[in-house]
């Protein structure tokens, strides 16, 4: 039982480290370990007569804190990405990031002599 929670905590710790220095490949490489951690926790939860009762309260609280930290990193990353998407969309559509229309560019003139 303790190895299940230990493995899950290790997977969460590795994900946290990856989120602090993100790359697509790094994040993608964490998916199998996180899926395994979910399966281990589900097995721990469904084991008759054992499961969370075999774990100390402090172990579960520590794991919850780890998960909360990772959830915050993911949330902040999403907000950062959404902010950039808003800025890029605004500039591409000739709007300011606050949603106001951007001033029109000065009219170009062509002068031909001859």
XYZ file of C-alpha atoms in Angstrom:
114
model
C 0.000 0.000 0.000
C 2.705 2.444 0.992
C 4.540 1.747 -2.256
C 1.399 2.775 -4.207
C 1.221 6.160 -2.530
C 4.994 6.511 -2.741
C 4.919 5.800 -6.502
C 2.050 8.247 -6.990
C 3.881 10.931 -4.989
C 7.008 10.346 -7.050
C 5.025 10.733 -10.284
C 3.512 13.983 -9.018
C 6.958 15.254 -7.979
C 8.342 14.473 -11.450
C 5.402 16.267 -13.070
C 6.004 19.292 -10.840
C 9.655 19.412 -11.888
C 8.623 19.145 -15.541
C 6.073 21.957 -15.155
C 8.747 24.241 -13.734
C 10.845 23.814 -16.903
C 8.179 22.935 -19.459
C 8.594 21.482 -22.881
C 6.065 19.555 -24.908
C 8.240 16.461 -24.930
C 8.773 16.667 -21.171
C 5.084 17.010 -20.436
C 4.207 14.244 -22.862
C 6.710 11.917 -21.185
C 4.904 12.331 -17.842
C 1.562 11.016 -19.081
C 2.319 7.262 -18.697
C 3.654 7.726 -15.148
C 0.603 9.777 -14.167
C -1.742 7.188 -15.660
C 0.057 4.499 -13.658
C -0.248 6.631 -10.512
C -3.992 6.977 -11.075
C -4.339 3.188 -11.497
C -2.326 2.593 -8.303
C -4.443 5.040 -6.331
C -7.640 3.476 -7.684
C -6.356 0.028 -6.660
C -5.476 1.408 -3.251
C -8.925 2.916 -2.887
C -10.769 -0.235 -3.964
C -8.686 -2.754 -1.988
C -11.086 -4.338 0.535
C -10.119 -3.845 4.169
C -7.052 -1.794 3.353
C -6.537 1.217 1.184
C -6.542 4.604 2.787
C -6.932 3.117 6.291
C -3.437 1.655 5.964
C -2.006 5.068 5.173
C -1.343 7.636 7.816
C -3.237 10.883 7.800
C 0.025 12.781 7.330
C 0.867 10.755 4.203
C -2.492 11.579 2.672
C -2.204 15.262 3.614
C 1.293 15.412 2.150
C 0.047 13.877 -1.078
C -2.876 16.324 -1.189
C -0.452 19.249 -0.793
C 1.694 17.875 -3.637
C -1.349 17.563 -5.888
C -2.523 21.066 -5.012
C 0.890 22.477 -5.938
C 0.804 20.748 -9.307
C -2.783 21.896 -9.898
C -1.736 25.511 -9.248
C 1.191 25.223 -11.669
C -1.143 23.864 -14.343
C -3.720 26.596 -13.679
C -1.106 29.364 -13.861
C 0.285 27.867 -17.068
C -3.178 27.837 -18.605
C -3.782 31.476 -17.607
C -0.412 32.454 -19.083
C -1.214 30.665 -22.339
C -4.685 32.245 -22.504
C -3.174 35.682 -21.962
C -0.762 35.182 -24.851
C -3.582 33.884 -27.031
C -5.598 37.036 -26.264
C -2.652 39.305 -27.109
C -1.891 37.491 -30.364
C -5.541 37.408 -31.416
C -5.925 41.107 -30.643
C -2.906 42.082 -32.707
C -3.896 39.836 -35.610
C -7.424 41.253 -35.699
C -6.363 44.889 -35.240
C -7.670 45.177 -31.677
C -5.873 46.233 -28.538
C -5.470 43.585 -25.789
C -8.218 45.336 -23.766
C -10.701 44.765 -26.614
C -10.777 48.300 -27.983
C -10.294 48.763 -31.718
C -6.758 49.766 -32.614
C -6.306 53.047 -34.397
C -6.195 52.700 -38.131
C -2.749 52.799 -39.661
C -1.965 56.022 -41.513
C -3.089 56.036 -45.100
C -0.337 55.325 -47.551
C 0.182 57.615 -50.478
C 1.802 56.993 -53.778
C 3.248 59.813 -55.797
C 4.080 59.382 -59.454
C 5.843 61.966 -61.549
C 6.629 61.888 -65.117
